[in-house]
Coordinates of C-alpha atoms in Angstrom, one line a residue:
M1 CA 19.2 14.5 11.9
T2 CA 17.4 14.0 8.6
Q3 CA 18.6 10.8 6.9
V4 CA 19.4 11.2 3.2
H5 CA 20.8 8.4 1.1
D6 CA 22.6 8.8 -2.2
H7 CA 21.9 5.9 -4.5
G8 CA 23.9 7.2 -7.4
G9 CA 22.9 8.2 -10.9
G10 CA 20.9 11.2 -9.8
V11 CA 18.7 9.3 -7.3
R12 CA 18.5 10.0 -3.6
S13 CA 16.1 9.2 -0.8
V14 CA 14.9 11.0 2.3
E15 CA 13.5 9.3 5.4
V16 CA 10.3 11.1 6.1
P17 CA 8.8 10.1 9.5
I18 CA 5.3 8.5 9.9
P19 CA 4.0 9.6 13.3
D20 CA 3.2 6.9 15.8
N21 CA 3.8 4.0 13.3
P22 CA 6.1 1.1 13.7
L23 CA 7.2 1.4 10.1
G24 CA 9.1 4.6 11.2
H25 CA 9.4 6.4 7.9
T26 CA 8.6 6.5 4.2
L27 CA 11.6 6.7 1.8
V28 CA 10.8 9.6 -0.5
H29 CA 12.9 9.2 -3.6
V30 CA 14.3 12.3 -5.3
V31 CA 15.1 11.7 -9.0
D32 CA 17.0 14.4 -10.9
T33 CA 15.6 15.3 -14.4
D34 CA 16.4 17.8 -17.0
R35 CA 13.5 20.0 -15.7
G36 CA 14.3 19.7 -12.0
P37 CA 13.8 17.1 -9.3
V38 CA 10.8 14.7 -9.4
L39 CA 9.6 13.0 -6.2
I40 CA 8.5 9.4 -6.0
D41 CA 6.0 9.5 -3.1
T42 CA 5.9 12.4 -0.6
G43 CA 5.3 11.1 3.0
W44 CA 2.7 11.6 5.7
D45 CA 0.8 14.9 6.0
D46 CA 2.2 16.2 9.3
P47 CA 4.2 19.3 10.2
A48 CA 7.2 17.3 11.4
S49 CA 7.1 15.2 8.3
W50 CA 7.0 18.3 6.1
D51 CA 10.0 19.9 7.9
T52 CA 12.0 16.6 7.5
L53 CA 11.1 16.5 3.8
A54 CA 12.2 20.1 3.3
E55 CA 15.5 19.5 5.2
G56 CA 16.2 16.4 3.2
L57 CA 15.6 18.2 -0.1
A58 CA 18.0 20.9 1.1
A59 CA 20.6 18.2 1.7
C60 CA 20.0 17.1 -1.8
G61 CA 20.7 20.6 -3.1
T62 CA 17.1 21.5 -3.8
A63 CA 13.9 22.7 -2.1
P64 CA 10.1 22.0 -2.1
G65 CA 9.6 25.0 -4.4
E66 CA 11.9 23.5 -7.1
I67 CA 10.1 20.2 -7.5
H68 CA 9.0 19.5 -11.1
G69 CA 6.7 16.6 -10.5
V70 CA 5.4 14.0 -8.0
V71 CA 4.9 10.4 -8.9
I72 CA 2.7 8.4 -6.4
T73 CA 3.1 4.7 -6.1
H74 CA -0.3 4.4 -4.4
H75 CA -2.9 6.5 -2.5
H76 CA -2.1 5.6 1.1
P77 CA -1.4 8.7 3.3
D78 CA 2.2 7.8 4.1
H79 CA 2.9 8.0 0.4
H80 CA 0.4 10.6 -1.0
G81 CA -0.1 12.7 2.2
L82 CA 2.2 15.7 1.4
S83 CA 1.6 15.8 -2.4
G84 CA -0.8 18.7 -2.1
R85 CA 1.6 20.7 -0.1
V86 CA 4.5 20.0 -2.5
R87 CA 2.2 21.1 -5.4
E88 CA 1.3 24.3 -3.5
A89 CA 4.9 25.1 -3.0
S90 CA 6.2 24.4 -6.5
G91 CA 3.3 24.1 -9.0
A92 CA 4.5 20.5 -9.6
W93 CA 2.2 18.0 -11.3
V94 CA 1.0 15.0 -9.4
A95 CA 0.6 11.6 -11.1
M96 CA -1.2 8.5 -10.0
H97 CA -2.8 5.3 -11.5
A98 CA -6.4 5.8 -12.4
A99 CA -7.7 3.1 -10.0
D100 CA -6.2 4.9 -7.0
T101 CA -7.1 8.3 -8.3
A102 CA -10.7 7.1 -8.2
I103 CA -10.3 6.2 -4.6
V104 CA -8.8 9.7 -3.8
R105 CA -11.8 11.3 -5.6
R106 CA -14.3 9.1 -3.7
T107 CA -12.5 9.8 -0.4
R108 CA -12.7 13.6 -1.0
E109 CA -16.4 13.4 -1.9
T110 CA -17.6 11.0 0.8
R111 CA -18.4 12.2 4.3
T112 CA -16.3 10.6 7.0
E113 CA -19.5 9.5 8.8
R114 CA -20.3 7.4 5.7
W115 CA -17.0 5.7 5.9
F116 CA -17.4 4.9 9.6
S117 CA -20.9 3.5 8.9
Y118 CA -19.6 1.4 6.0
M119 CA -16.8 0.0 8.1
A120 CA -19.2 -0.8 11.0
D121 CA -21.4 -2.8 8.6
K122 CA -18.4 -4.6 7.1
L123 CA -17.1 -5.6 10.5
T124 CA -20.6 -6.8 11.6
A125 CA -20.8 -8.9 8.4
A126 CA -17.4 -10.4 9.2
G127 CA -18.6 -11.5 12.7
A128 CA -16.9 -8.8 14.8
P129 CA -18.5 -8.5 18.3
E130 CA -20.7 -5.6 19.0
E131 CA -18.3 -4.1 21.6
H132 CA -15.7 -3.7 18.7
V133 CA -18.2 -2.3 16.3
A134 CA -20.0 0.1 18.7
P135 CA -17.4 2.9 18.7
L136 CA -17.7 3.2 14.9
R137 CA -21.5 3.6 15.2
T138 CA -21.5 6.2 18.0
A139 CA -18.3 8.2 17.7
L140 CA -18.3 11.6 16.0
P141 CA -15.5 11.3 13.4
P142 CA -12.9 14.0 13.6
R143 CA -12.7 16.4 10.6
A144 CA -8.9 16.1 10.2
L145 CA -8.3 12.4 9.8
P146 CA -5.1 11.7 7.8
G147 CA -6.0 10.7 4.2
F148 CA -9.5 12.0 4.2
S149 CA -8.6 15.2 2.3
P150 CA -5.9 14.0 -0.1
A151 CA -4.8 16.0 -3.1
L152 CA -6.5 15.1 -6.4
P153 CA -3.8 14.0 -8.9
D154 CA -3.7 16.0 -12.2
R155 CA -1.9 13.4 -14.3
E156 CA -2.6 9.7 -14.9
I157 CA 0.1 7.0 -14.7
V158 CA -0.6 4.6 -17.7
P159 CA 0.8 1.1 -17.2
G160 CA 3.5 0.2 -19.6
E161 CA 4.2 3.8 -20.7
L162 CA 7.2 5.9 -19.9
L163 CA 6.5 8.8 -17.6
G164 CA 7.3 12.3 -18.7
L165 CA 10.6 12.8 -16.9
P166 CA 12.9 14.7 -19.2
G167 CA 16.2 13.0 -19.6
R168 CA 15.1 9.8 -17.7
R169 CA 13.5 6.5 -18.7
L170 CA 11.0 5.7 -16.0
R171 CA 8.3 3.1 -17.0
A172 CA 5.1 2.4 -15.0
I173 CA 4.5 -1.2 -14.0
W174 CA 0.9 -1.8 -12.7
T175 CA 1.1 -4.0 -9.6
P176 CA -2.3 -4.2 -7.9
G177 CA -2.8 -6.0 -4.6
H178 CA -1.7 -3.6 -1.8
T179 CA -4.1 -1.2 -3.5
P180 CA -6.0 -1.5 -6.8
G181 CA -3.8 1.1 -8.5
H182 CA -0.4 0.5 -7.0
V183 CA 2.4 1.0 -9.4
C184 CA 6.1 0.1 -9.4
L185 CA 8.4 2.3 -11.5
H186 CA 11.2 0.8 -13.5
L187 CA 14.2 3.0 -14.1
E188 CA 15.4 1.6 -17.4
E189 CA 18.9 2.9 -17.1
E190 CA 22.2 1.1 -16.4
H191 CA 22.9 0.7 -12.7
P192 CA 25.4 3.4 -11.6
A193 CA 27.5 0.8 -9.8
Q194 CA 27.3 -1.6 -12.8
L195 CA 25.3 -4.2 -10.8
P196 CA 24.0 -7.0 -13.0
G197 CA 20.3 -6.8 -13.9
N198 CA 17.8 -4.6 -15.7
G199 CA 18.0 -1.1 -14.2
R200 CA 16.4 -0.2 -10.8
L201 CA 12.8 -0.6 -9.5
F202 CA 11.0 1.9 -7.2
S203 CA 8.8 -0.7 -5.6
G204 CA 6.6 1.4 -3.3
D205 CA 4.9 -1.1 -0.8
H206 CA 4.7 -3.9 -3.4
L207 CA 8.1 -5.4 -2.7
L208 CA 9.8 -4.8 0.6
P209 CA 13.0 -6.5 1.8
E210 CA 11.8 -7.9 5.2
I211 CA 8.0 -7.2 5.4
S212 CA 5.1 -8.9 3.7
P213 CA 2.9 -6.0 2.6
H214 CA -0.7 -5.8 3.9
I215 CA -3.1 -7.3 1.4
G216 CA -6.7 -6.5 2.5
L217 CA -9.9 -5.8 0.6
Y218 CA -10.4 -3.0 -1.8
E219 CA -12.8 -0.8 0.2
D220 CA -15.6 1.0 -1.7
P221 CA -18.9 1.9 0.0
D222 CA -20.6 2.2 -3.4
D223 CA -19.3 -0.9 -5.2
A224 CA -20.2 -4.5 -4.2
T225 CA -17.9 -6.1 -6.8
V226 CA -16.2 -9.2 -5.3
T227 CA -12.5 -8.6 -6.0
D228 CA -9.5 -10.8 -5.4
P229 CA -6.7 -8.6 -4.0
L230 CA -4.5 -11.4 -3.0
G231 CA -4.7 -13.0 -6.5
D232 CA -3.9 -9.6 -8.0
Y233 CA -0.9 -9.3 -5.7
L234 CA 0.5 -12.7 -6.4
D235 CA 0.2 -12.1 -10.2
S236 CA 1.9 -8.8 -9.8
L237 CA 4.7 -10.3 -7.8
E238 CA 5.5 -12.8 -10.6
R239 CA 5.4 -10.0 -13.1
V240 CA 7.9 -7.9 -11.1
G241 CA 10.1 -10.9 -10.6
R242 CA 10.4 -11.3 -14.4
L243 CA 11.8 -7.8 -14.7
A244 CA 15.0 -8.9 -12.9
P245 CA 16.0 -5.4 -11.7
A246 CA 19.6 -4.9 -10.5
E247 CA 18.4 -3.2 -7.4
V248 CA 15.1 -2.5 -5.7
L249 CA 14.4 0.9 -4.0
P250 CA 11.3 0.4 -1.8
A251 CA 9.3 3.0 0.1
H252 CA 10.2 1.5 3.5
Q253 CA 13.2 -0.1 5.2
H254 CA 16.2 -0.1 2.7
A255 CA 17.4 -0.8 -0.8
F256 CA 18.2 -4.4 -1.8
T257 CA 19.2 -6.6 -4.6
D258 CA 18.1 -10.0 -5.8
A259 CA 14.4 -9.2 -6.4
A260 CA 13.8 -12.7 -7.7
T261 CA 14.6 -14.3 -4.4
R262 CA 12.4 -11.9 -2.4
V263 CA 9.6 -12.5 -4.8
R264 CA 9.9 -16.3 -4.3
E265 CA 9.9 -15.8 -0.5
L266 CA 6.7 -13.8 -0.6
L267 CA 5.0 -16.3 -3.0
T268 CA 6.0 -19.1 -0.6
H269 CA 4.8 -17.1 2.4
H270 CA 1.3 -16.6 1.0
E271 CA 1.0 -20.2 -0.1
E272 CA 2.0 -21.4 3.3
R273 CA -0.5 -19.0 4.9
L274 CA -3.3 -20.2 2.6
T275 CA -2.5 -23.8 3.5
G276 CA -2.5 -22.9 7.2
L277 CA -5.9 -21.3 6.9
L278 CA -7.3 -24.4 5.4
T279 CA -6.3 -26.3 8.6
L280 CA -8.1 -23.6 10.7
L281 CA -11.2 -23.9 8.4
A282 CA -11.7 -27.5 9.3
E283 CA -14.5 -26.0 11.3
P284 CA -16.8 -23.2 9.9
L285 CA -15.4 -19.8 10.9
T286 CA -16.4 -16.2 10.3
P287 CA -13.6 -13.9 9.0
W288 CA -13.3 -12.4 12.5
Q289 CA -12.9 -15.8 14.1
L290 CA -10.3 -16.7 11.4
A291 CA -8.4 -13.5 12.1
E292 CA -8.4 -14.3 15.8
R293 CA -6.7 -17.7 15.1
M294 CA -4.2 -16.5 12.5
E295 CA -0.6 -15.9 13.3
W296 CA 0.3 -12.2 13.6
N297 CA 3.3 -10.4 15.0
R298 CA 1.8 -10.5 18.4
P299 CA -1.1 -12.3 20.3
W300 CA -4.6 -11.2 19.2
D301 CA -5.4 -9.7 22.7
Q302 CA -2.3 -7.4 22.2
I303 CA -3.3 -6.1 18.8
P304 CA -4.6 -2.5 18.9
Y305 CA -8.2 -1.7 17.8
G306 CA -7.3 -0.3 14.3
S307 CA -4.9 -3.1 13.6
R308 CA -7.6 -5.6 14.3
N309 CA -9.7 -4.1 11.5
I310 CA -6.7 -4.4 9.1
A311 CA -6.2 -8.0 10.2
V312 CA -9.8 -8.9 9.5
S313 CA -9.5 -7.3 6.1
E314 CA -6.4 -9.4 5.4
A315 CA -8.2 -12.6 6.6
E316 CA -11.0 -11.8 4.2
A317 CA -8.6 -11.3 1.3
H318 CA -7.2 -14.7 1.9
L319 CA -10.6 -16.2 2.2
R320 CA -11.6 -14.8 -1.1
R321 CA -8.6 -16.4 -2.7
L322 CA -9.4 -19.8 -1.2
V323 CA -13.0 -19.5 -2.4
K324 CA -11.8 -18.5 -5.9
L325 CA -9.4 -21.5 -6.0
G326 CA -12.2 -23.8 -4.9
R327 CA -10.4 -24.7 -1.7
A328 CA -13.1 -23.1 0.7
E329 CA -16.7 -22.2 0.5
A330 CA -19.3 -20.2 2.4
V331 CA -21.7 -22.2 4.6
T332 CA -25.2 -21.5 3.5
G333 CA -27.7 -20.0 5.9
G334 CA -27.0 -17.9 9.0
E335 CA -25.5 -14.5 9.7
P336 CA -22.6 -13.7 9.9
V337 CA -21.4 -15.9 7.1
R338 CA -19.0 -18.7 8.0
Y339 CA -16.5 -20.4 5.7
V340 CA -15.2 -24.0 5.7
A341 CA -12.4 -25.8 3.8
V342 CA -13.5 -28.2 1.0

């Protein structure tokens, strides 16, 4: 049974499943406008996900062919995956922040073999053992990997500006961290249930009620710029907290109120994690060794292969933050590079 939630004021959400993923589903939000429904995110590109989205839209009194536009919070395949299919069905425009559109374009133009080679080199530099890296060097990558042929957006989301949703006031808030072009979307309208606060916030993966979003490195095979994704995320969190929305409509889990409290919880979580990492870095460690010692939702030996790659990326993002703050430094000489608290 397709799950549809009516949030009032011409806003509904459809639970679109993510295959074989503990998150379960993406909440695709359906916003009524004077020109027809607009979707915020679309869900994973999978036949069952498409069928669920279509069933959910029918329950909302519409259909894929009637969609006026698609607003994407960020480029990940559980958000942007079905955008192309929606556009094919309806002729809808697809909007995304320029930084994530650049990733989509690069992904479409880069051979999957190049991505596998890049990831192998990154993991080797992080200190991953050869038995972990070897499959990336030797496997023939499949041609139908999710997210490797994403739809190219045809509109740009400009931070601070209202999006072109006739009859609605939806303003883009740039919130980099989870991805470089992640955006939240502030519906600057009175809450339909008269809850106190400033409108409603579609928060994508930036602000979730019970999960700390993954903050890893911004991956780019052709750009060696040293970025600070965790610093970006923490700055973005504080900016969203100052909005003081009456309600948050995230892309996973469920709607919630009191954004300010959740922002404080996440800021505290990351500060405590950084402090804990400094204790681990009393001895020089590679990013891989640090990830092995960090606290996750299960012991390291139970973490699947792909999730280990994500964990190492998150460890590196925290390391970069510590280095930028002057609380850790790279140990000179030797490969792979080790880091130590200062």
